[in-house]
Structure formats: C-alpha cells, structure tokens
Amino acid sequence: MPNIKLTLQYDGTRYLGWTRPAADGYAKTISYRISSVLQKMTGEDITLFAGAKTAPALCQTVNFHTESPFSDTYFLSKLNEYLPKDIHILSSEIVSDRFRSDLNAVSRTYLYRICTAPVQNIFTRAYTANIPEIISESEVAAIRKAADSLVGVHDFR
C-alpha cells in the first residue's frame, strides 16, 4: 500500500485549525478539506498524519496510505485542482511504508510577529499580534529579551 508524503502550505484564517473533533466543527478544518478530496479521488477513508498542527503553515508535511493506483504526481495535480485556493500542495512523493510525518519530524520552525504601530498593515494583520498602545523602549527591550529565550534549537519533550 503506497505511502504518500505531501508538503503543503495553507492560510488557516477561515478554518478551525488543522483538526478538531466532529462535534467541534471538523468539516471546517484543513485536514478535513484535504482528506475529503482524497476520499473522493480514491474512494477510501483517508487518515492524514501531520508533522505539526498549526494554522497558517508555510511548509507542512503530512502523509497518508492508500490502495489507489494513482501516482504521486497525480495526487499533486488533482489536489491542487480541487482544494480551495487557500490550501496548496507544494510537492508529493511516495515514501517508505515506515514514514510517518507526525513521528519522523526532525524540526519545526515558528515565526511570531508583533505590530506596535498605531495602524496595522492590512496585508499582514491576520498573521500579526497587534499591540497598538505606545510602549516604552524598556518594554520593547524586555520583550526582545524574553523572545531571545525562544530563539534556537530546543527539545521540548
């Protein structure tokens, strides 16, 4: 049974995250959108394994097993054709049966942005925390010092 690895990106602002229980609105999630298209393509109930569960994502890795005869390039083409325009598959490849995006992730990178300007940029506001109050240089220095502890490589197990 082929194991397909997808690398994708998405703007999660109109969704309820990567995945949620059905009672909480599962149909309004990124994973639901992708798995429902895959289910229509293959006729199978598809389980997606995700390397991380964030929204939005610039480069997310997921994988799934399928009995369908389709090539990885077919999945790439058809997913991009049928998914909403705020979810895009960057690449698709057949990987080892033992590969799992959630278990084999080697790194994750997070980017946090804070806007302190009195008027936010309309093109980045959905992805930026807004603190419009005037803050002092000492408060900015304290924020930077606290943020510095997050920079680098960490093992959060």
PDB file of N, CA and C in Angstrom, residues 70-131:
ATOM      1  N   PHE A  70      -2.959   5.548  -8.178  1.00  0.00           N
ATOM      2  CA  PHE A  70      -2.514   6.844  -8.681  1.00  0.00           C
ATOM      3  C   PHE A  70      -1.063   7.130  -8.317  1.00  0.00           C
ATOM      4  N   SER A  71      -0.392   7.868  -9.195  1.00  0.00           N
ATOM      5  CA  SER A  71       0.994   8.273  -8.937  1.00  0.00           C
ATOM      6  C   SER A  71       1.009   9.465  -7.984  1.00  0.00           C
ATOM      7  N   ASP A  72       2.172   9.711  -7.414  1.00  0.00           N
ATOM      8  CA  ASP A  72       2.307  10.864  -6.532  1.00  0.00           C
ATOM      9  C   ASP A  72       2.071  12.170  -7.298  1.00  0.00           C
ATOM     10  N   THR A  73       2.477  12.231  -8.546  1.00  0.00           N
ATOM     11  CA  THR A  73       2.262  13.454  -9.336  1.00  0.00           C
ATOM     12  C   THR A  73       0.773  13.666  -9.635  1.00  0.00           C
ATOM     13  N   TYR A  74       0.027  12.580  -9.761  1.00  0.00           N
ATOM     14  CA  TYR A  74      -1.420  12.693  -9.957  1.00  0.00           C
ATOM     15  C   TYR A  74      -2.065  13.315  -8.718  1.00  0.00           C
ATOM     16  N   PHE A  75      -1.657  12.843  -7.528  1.00  0.00           N
ATOM     17  CA  PHE A  75      -2.190  13.430  -6.291  1.00  0.00           C
ATOM     18  C   PHE A  75      -1.876  14.918  -6.225  1.00  0.00           C
ATOM     19  N   LEU A  76      -0.652  15.280  -6.562  1.00  0.00           N
ATOM     20  CA  LEU A  76      -0.239  16.686  -6.549  1.00  0.00           C
ATOM     21  C   LEU A  76      -1.149  17.516  -7.452  1.00  0.00           C
ATOM     22  N   SER A  77      -1.320  17.068  -8.675  1.00  0.00           N
ATOM     23  CA  SER A  77      -2.111  17.802  -9.661  1.00  0.00           C
ATOM     24  C   SER A  77      -3.579  17.913  -9.246  1.00  0.00           C
ATOM     25  N   LYS A  78      -4.183  16.804  -8.895  1.00  0.00           N
ATOM     26  CA  LYS A  78      -5.623  16.795  -8.605  1.00  0.00           C
ATOM     27  C   LYS A  78      -5.951  17.481  -7.285  1.00  0.00           C
ATOM     28  N   LEU A  79      -5.097  17.332  -6.289  1.00  0.00           N
ATOM     29  CA  LEU A  79      -5.357  18.034  -5.034  1.00  0.00           C
ATOM     30  C   LEU A  79      -5.342  19.542  -5.259  1.00  0.00           C
ATOM     31  N   ASN A  80      -4.352  20.027  -5.989  1.00  0.00           N
ATOM     32  CA  ASN A  80      -4.290  21.466  -6.254  1.00  0.00           C
ATOM     33  C   ASN A  80      -5.459  21.937  -7.110  1.00  0.00           C
ATOM     34  N   GLU A  81      -5.977  21.064  -7.932  1.00  0.00           N
ATOM     35  CA  GLU A  81      -7.123  21.429  -8.765  1.00  0.00           C
ATOM     36  C   GLU A  81      -8.406  21.547  -7.940  1.00  0.00           C
ATOM     37  N   TYR A  82      -8.583  20.660  -6.960  1.00  0.00           N
ATOM     38  CA  TYR A  82      -9.856  20.592  -6.243  1.00  0.00           C
ATOM     39  C   TYR A  82      -9.864  21.199  -4.846  1.00  0.00           C
ATOM     40  N   LEU A  83      -8.708  21.475  -4.265  1.00  0.00           N
ATOM     41  CA  LEU A  83      -8.679  22.109  -2.949  1.00  0.00           C
ATOM     42  C   LEU A  83      -8.990  23.595  -3.067  1.00  0.00           C
ATOM     43  N   PRO A  84      -9.495  24.199  -1.987  1.00  0.00           N
ATOM     44  CA  PRO A  84      -9.697  25.656  -2.017  1.00  0.00           C
ATOM     45  C   PRO A  84      -8.367  26.365  -2.267  1.00  0.00           C
ATOM     46  N   LYS A  85      -8.428  27.565  -2.771  1.00  0.00           N
ATOM     47  CA  LYS A  85      -7.222  28.296  -3.158  1.00  0.00           C
ATOM     48  C   LYS A  85      -6.344  28.699  -1.975  1.00  0.00           C
ATOM     49  N   ASP A  86      -6.834  28.549  -0.739  1.00  0.00           N
ATOM     50  CA  ASP A  86      -6.004  28.867   0.420  1.00  0.00           C
ATOM     51  C   ASP A  86      -5.305  27.634   1.002  1.00  0.00           C
ATOM     52  N   ILE A  87      -5.364  26.517   0.269  1.00  0.00           N
ATOM     53  CA  ILE A  87      -4.609  25.303   0.600  1.00  0.00           C
ATOM     54  C   ILE A  87      -3.894  24.881  -0.675  1.00  0.00           C
ATOM     55  N   HIS A  88      -2.566  24.754  -0.619  1.00  0.00           N
ATOM     56  CA  HIS A  88      -1.805  24.440  -1.817  1.00  0.00           C
ATOM     57  C   HIS A  88      -0.786  23.330  -1.525  1.00  0.00           C
ATOM     58  N   ILE A  89      -0.764  22.318  -2.374  1.00  0.00           N
ATOM     59  CA  ILE A  89       0.201  21.223  -2.246  1.00  0.00           C
ATOM     60  C   ILE A  89       1.460  21.631  -3.013  1.00  0.00           C
ATOM     61  N   LEU A  90       2.589  21.685  -2.313  1.00  0.00           N
ATOM     62  CA  LEU A  90       3.860  22.076  -2.924  1.00  0.00           C
ATOM     63  C   LEU A  90       4.547  20.901  -3.593  1.00  0.00           C
ATOM     64  N   SER A  91       4.459  19.714  -2.964  1.00  0.00           N
ATOM     65  CA  SER A  91       5.094  18.526  -3.550  1.00  0.00           C
ATOM     66  C   SER A  91       4.403  17.275  -3.035  1.00  0.00           C
ATOM     67  N   SER A  92       4.615  16.194  -3.757  1.00  0.00           N
ATOM     68  CA  SER A  92       4.039  14.898  -3.410  1.00  0.00           C
ATOM     69  C   SER A  92       5.057  13.836  -3.790  1.00  0.00           C
ATOM     70  N   GLU A  93       5.261  12.856  -2.918  1.00  0.00           N
ATOM     71  CA  GLU A  93       6.185  11.777  -3.250  1.00  0.00           C
ATOM     72  C   GLU A  93       5.815  10.499  -2.518  1.00  0.00           C
ATOM     73  N   ILE A  94       6.159   9.381  -3.126  1.00  0.00           N
ATOM     74  CA  ILE A  94       5.972   8.086  -2.481  1.00  0.00           C
ATOM     75  C   ILE A  94       7.167   7.865  -1.560  1.00  0.00           C
ATOM     76  N   VAL A  95       6.877   7.506  -0.304  1.00  0.00           N
ATOM     77  CA  VAL A  95       7.927   7.307   0.695  1.00  0.00           C
ATOM     78  C   VAL A  95       7.811   5.910   1.296  1.00  0.00           C
ATOM     79  N   SER A  96       8.777   5.557   2.105  1.00  0.00           N
ATOM     80  CA  SER A  96       8.802   4.265   2.782  1.00  0.00           C
ATOM     81  C   SER A  96       7.525   4.045   3.587  1.00  0.00           C
ATOM     82  N   ASP A  97       7.086   2.784   3.672  1.00  0.00           N
ATOM     83  CA  ASP A  97       5.892   2.452   4.457  1.00  0.00           C
ATOM     84  C   ASP A  97       6.035   2.868   5.915  1.00  0.00           C
ATOM     85  N   ARG A  98       7.250   2.917   6.409  1.00  0.00           N
ATOM     86  CA  ARG A  98       7.507   3.231   7.811  1.00  0.00           C
ATOM     87  C   ARG A  98       7.484   4.739   8.104  1.00  0.00           C
ATOM     88  N   PHE A  99       7.473   5.574   7.078  1.00  0.00           N
ATOM     89  CA  PHE A  99       7.492   7.023   7.299  1.00  0.00           C
ATOM     90  C   PHE A  99       6.164   7.496   7.851  1.00  0.00           C
ATOM     91  N   ARG A 100       6.228   8.322   8.904  1.00  0.00           N
ATOM     92  CA  ARG A 100       5.051   8.988   9.460  1.00  0.00           C
ATOM     93  C   ARG A 100       5.430  10.430   9.753  1.00  0.00           C
ATOM     94  N   SER A 101       4.706  11.361   9.175  1.00  0.00           N
ATOM     95  CA  SER A 101       5.004  12.777   9.358  1.00  0.00           C
ATOM     96  C   SER A 101       4.983  13.194  10.820  1.00  0.00           C
ATOM     97  N   ASP A 102       4.059  12.635  11.587  1.00  0.00           N
ATOM     98  CA  ASP A 102       3.961  13.020  12.989  1.00  0.00           C
ATOM     99  C   ASP A 102       5.077  12.417  13.840  1.00  0.00           C
ATOM    100  N   LEU A 103       5.574  11.246  13.477  1.00  0.00           N
ATOM    101  CA  LEU A 103       6.606  10.567  14.274  1.00  0.00           C
ATOM    102  C   LEU A 103       8.018  10.838  13.780  1.00  0.00           C
ATOM    103  N   ASN A 104       8.186  11.194  12.513  1.00  0.00           N
ATOM    104  CA  ASN A 104       9.515  11.383  11.938  1.00  0.00           C
ATOM    105  C   ASN A 104       9.908  12.841  11.738  1.00  0.00           C
ATOM    106  N   ALA A 105       9.162  13.766  12.308  1.00  0.00           N
ATOM    107  CA  ALA A 105       9.508  15.191  12.176  1.00  0.00           C
ATOM    108  C   ALA A 105      10.854  15.429  12.863  1.00  0.00           C
ATOM    109  N   VAL A 106      11.745  16.129  12.180  1.00  0.00           N
ATOM    110  CA  VAL A 106      13.064  16.424  12.759  1.00  0.00           C
ATOM    111  C   VAL A 106      13.168  17.863  13.236  1.00  0.00           C
ATOM    112  N   SER A 107      12.286  18.742  12.758  1.00  0.00           N
ATOM    113  CA  SER A 107      12.314  20.123  13.248  1.00  0.00           C
ATOM    114  C   SER A 107      10.993  20.807  12.941  1.00  0.00           C
ATOM    115  N   ARG A 108      10.771  21.872  13.685  1.00  0.00           N
ATOM    116  CA  ARG A 108       9.635  22.755  13.448  1.00  0.00           C
ATOM    117  C   ARG A 108      10.137  24.173  13.647  1.00  0.00           C
ATOM    118  N   THR A 109       9.687  25.062  12.808  1.00  0.00           N
ATOM    119  CA  THR A 109      10.075  26.462  12.926  1.00  0.00           C
ATOM    120  C   THR A 109       8.817  27.298  13.040  1.00  0.00           C
ATOM    121  N   TYR A 110       8.793  28.179  14.028  1.00  0.00           N
ATOM    122  CA  TYR A 110       7.649  29.049  14.247  1.00  0.00           C
ATOM    123  C   TYR A 110       8.092  30.499  14.110  1.00  0.00           C
ATOM    124  N   LEU A 111       7.235  31.320  13.550  1.00  0.00           N
ATOM    125  CA  LEU A 111       7.513  32.736  13.378  1.00  0.00           C
ATOM    126  C   LEU A 111       6.375  33.523  14.026  1.00  0.00           C
ATOM    127  N   TYR A 112       6.729  34.404  14.952  1.00  0.00           N
ATOM    128  CA  TYR A 112       5.743  35.228  15.635  1.00  0.00           C
ATOM    129  C   TYR A 112       6.041  36.687  15.326  1.00  0.00           C
ATOM    130  N   ARG A 113       5.009  37.440  14.993  1.00  0.00           N
ATOM    131  CA  ARG A 113       5.176  38.855  14.660  1.00  0.00           C
ATOM    132  C   ARG A 113       4.275  39.697  15.553  1.00  0.00           C
ATOM    133  N   ILE A 114       4.820  40.835  15.993  1.00  0.00           N
ATOM    134  CA  ILE A 114       4.070  41.780  16.818  1.00  0.00           C
ATOM    135  C   ILE A 114       4.146  43.142  16.142  1.00  0.00           C
ATOM    136  N   CYS A 115       2.990  43.771  15.979  1.00  0.00           N
ATOM    137  CA  CYS A 115       2.930  45.115  15.409  1.00  0.00           C
ATOM    138  C   CYS A 115       2.596  46.097  16.526  1.00  0.00           C
ATOM    139  N   THR A 116       3.448  47.102  16.693  1.00  0.00           N
ATOM    140  CA  THR A 116       3.195  48.121  17.710  1.00  0.00           C
ATOM    141  C   THR A 116       2.783  49.455  17.079  1.00  0.00           C
ATOM    142  N   ALA A 117       2.662  49.484  15.771  1.00  0.00           N
ATOM    143  CA  ALA A 117       2.262  50.720  15.080  1.00  0.00           C
ATOM    144  C   ALA A 117       0.806  51.045  15.410  1.00  0.00           C
ATOM    145  N   PRO A 118       0.450  52.323  15.414  1.00  0.00           N
ATOM    146  CA  PRO A 118      -0.938  52.691  15.706  1.00  0.00           C
ATOM    147  C   PRO A 118      -1.927  52.171  14.654  1.00  0.00           C
ATOM    148  N   VAL A 119      -1.463  51.997  13.418  1.00  0.00           N
ATOM    149  CA  VAL A 119      -2.306  51.458  12.351  1.00  0.00           C
ATOM    150  C   VAL A 119      -1.606  50.232  11.782  1.00  0.00           C
ATOM    151  N   GLN A 120      -2.323  49.105  11.772  1.00  0.00           N
ATOM    152  CA  GLN A 120      -1.738  47.858  11.288  1.00  0.00           C
ATOM    153  C   GLN A 120      -1.742  47.777   9.772  1.00  0.00           C
ATOM    154  N   ASN A 121      -0.777  47.062   9.216  1.00  0.00           N
ATOM    155  CA  ASN A 121      -0.719  46.795   7.785  1.00  0.00           C
ATOM    156  C   ASN A 121      -1.864  45.852   7.427  1.00  0.00           C
ATOM    157  N   ILE A 122      -2.724  46.234   6.502  1.00  0.00           N
ATOM    158  CA  ILE A 122      -3.894  45.414   6.168  1.00  0.00           C
ATOM    159  C   ILE A 122      -3.521  44.076   5.531  1.00  0.00           C
ATOM    160  N   PHE A 123      -2.331  43.991   4.953  1.00  0.00           N
ATOM    161  CA  PHE A 123      -1.930  42.756   4.279  1.00  0.00           C
ATOM    162  C   PHE A 123      -1.308  41.729   5.215  1.00  0.00           C
ATOM    163  N   THR A 124      -0.906  42.146   6.401  1.00  0.00           N
ATOM    164  CA  THR A 124      -0.287  41.208   7.351  1.00  0.00           C
ATOM    165  C   THR A 124      -1.056  41.097   8.660  1.00  0.00           C
ATOM    166  N   ARG A 125      -2.134  41.808   8.819  1.00  0.00           N
ATOM    167  CA  ARG A 125      -2.829  41.863  10.108  1.00  0.00           C
ATOM    168  C   ARG A 125      -3.367  40.514  10.575  1.00  0.00           C
ATOM    169  N   ALA A 126      -3.720  39.634   9.661  1.00  0.00           N
ATOM    170  CA  ALA A 126      -4.251  38.328  10.058  1.00  0.00           C
ATOM    171  C   ALA A 126      -3.173  37.434  10.664  1.00  0.00           C
ATOM    172  N   TYR A 127      -1.908  37.785  10.485  1.00  0.00           N
ATOM    173  CA  TYR A 127      -0.800  36.944  10.935  1.00  0.00           C
ATOM    174  C   TYR A 127       0.102  37.660  11.937  1.00  0.00           C
ATOM    175  N   THR A 128      -0.376  38.759  12.478  1.00  0.00           N
ATOM    176  CA  THR A 128       0.446  39.580  13.365  1.00  0.00           C
ATOM    177  C   THR A 128      -0.340  39.930  14.613  1.00  0.00           C
ATOM    178  N   ALA A 129       0.297  39.754  15.788  1.00  0.00           N
ATOM    179  CA  ALA A 129      -0.327  40.207  17.024  1.00  0.00           C
ATOM    180  C   ALA A 129      -0.265  41.729  17.043  1.00  0.00           C
ATOM    181  N   ASN A 130      -1.358  42.352  17.427  1.00  0.00           N
ATOM    182  CA  ASN A 130      -1.419  43.802  17.413  1.00  0.00           C
ATOM    183  C   ASN A 130      -1.404  44.350  18.838  1.00  0.00           C
ATOM    184  N   ILE A 131      -0.389  45.143  19.151  1.00  0.00           N
ATOM    185  CA  ILE A 131      -0.297  45.840  20.423  1.00  0.00           C
ATOM    186  C   ILE A 131      -0.140  47.322  20.074  1.00  0.00           C
TER     187      ILE A 131
END
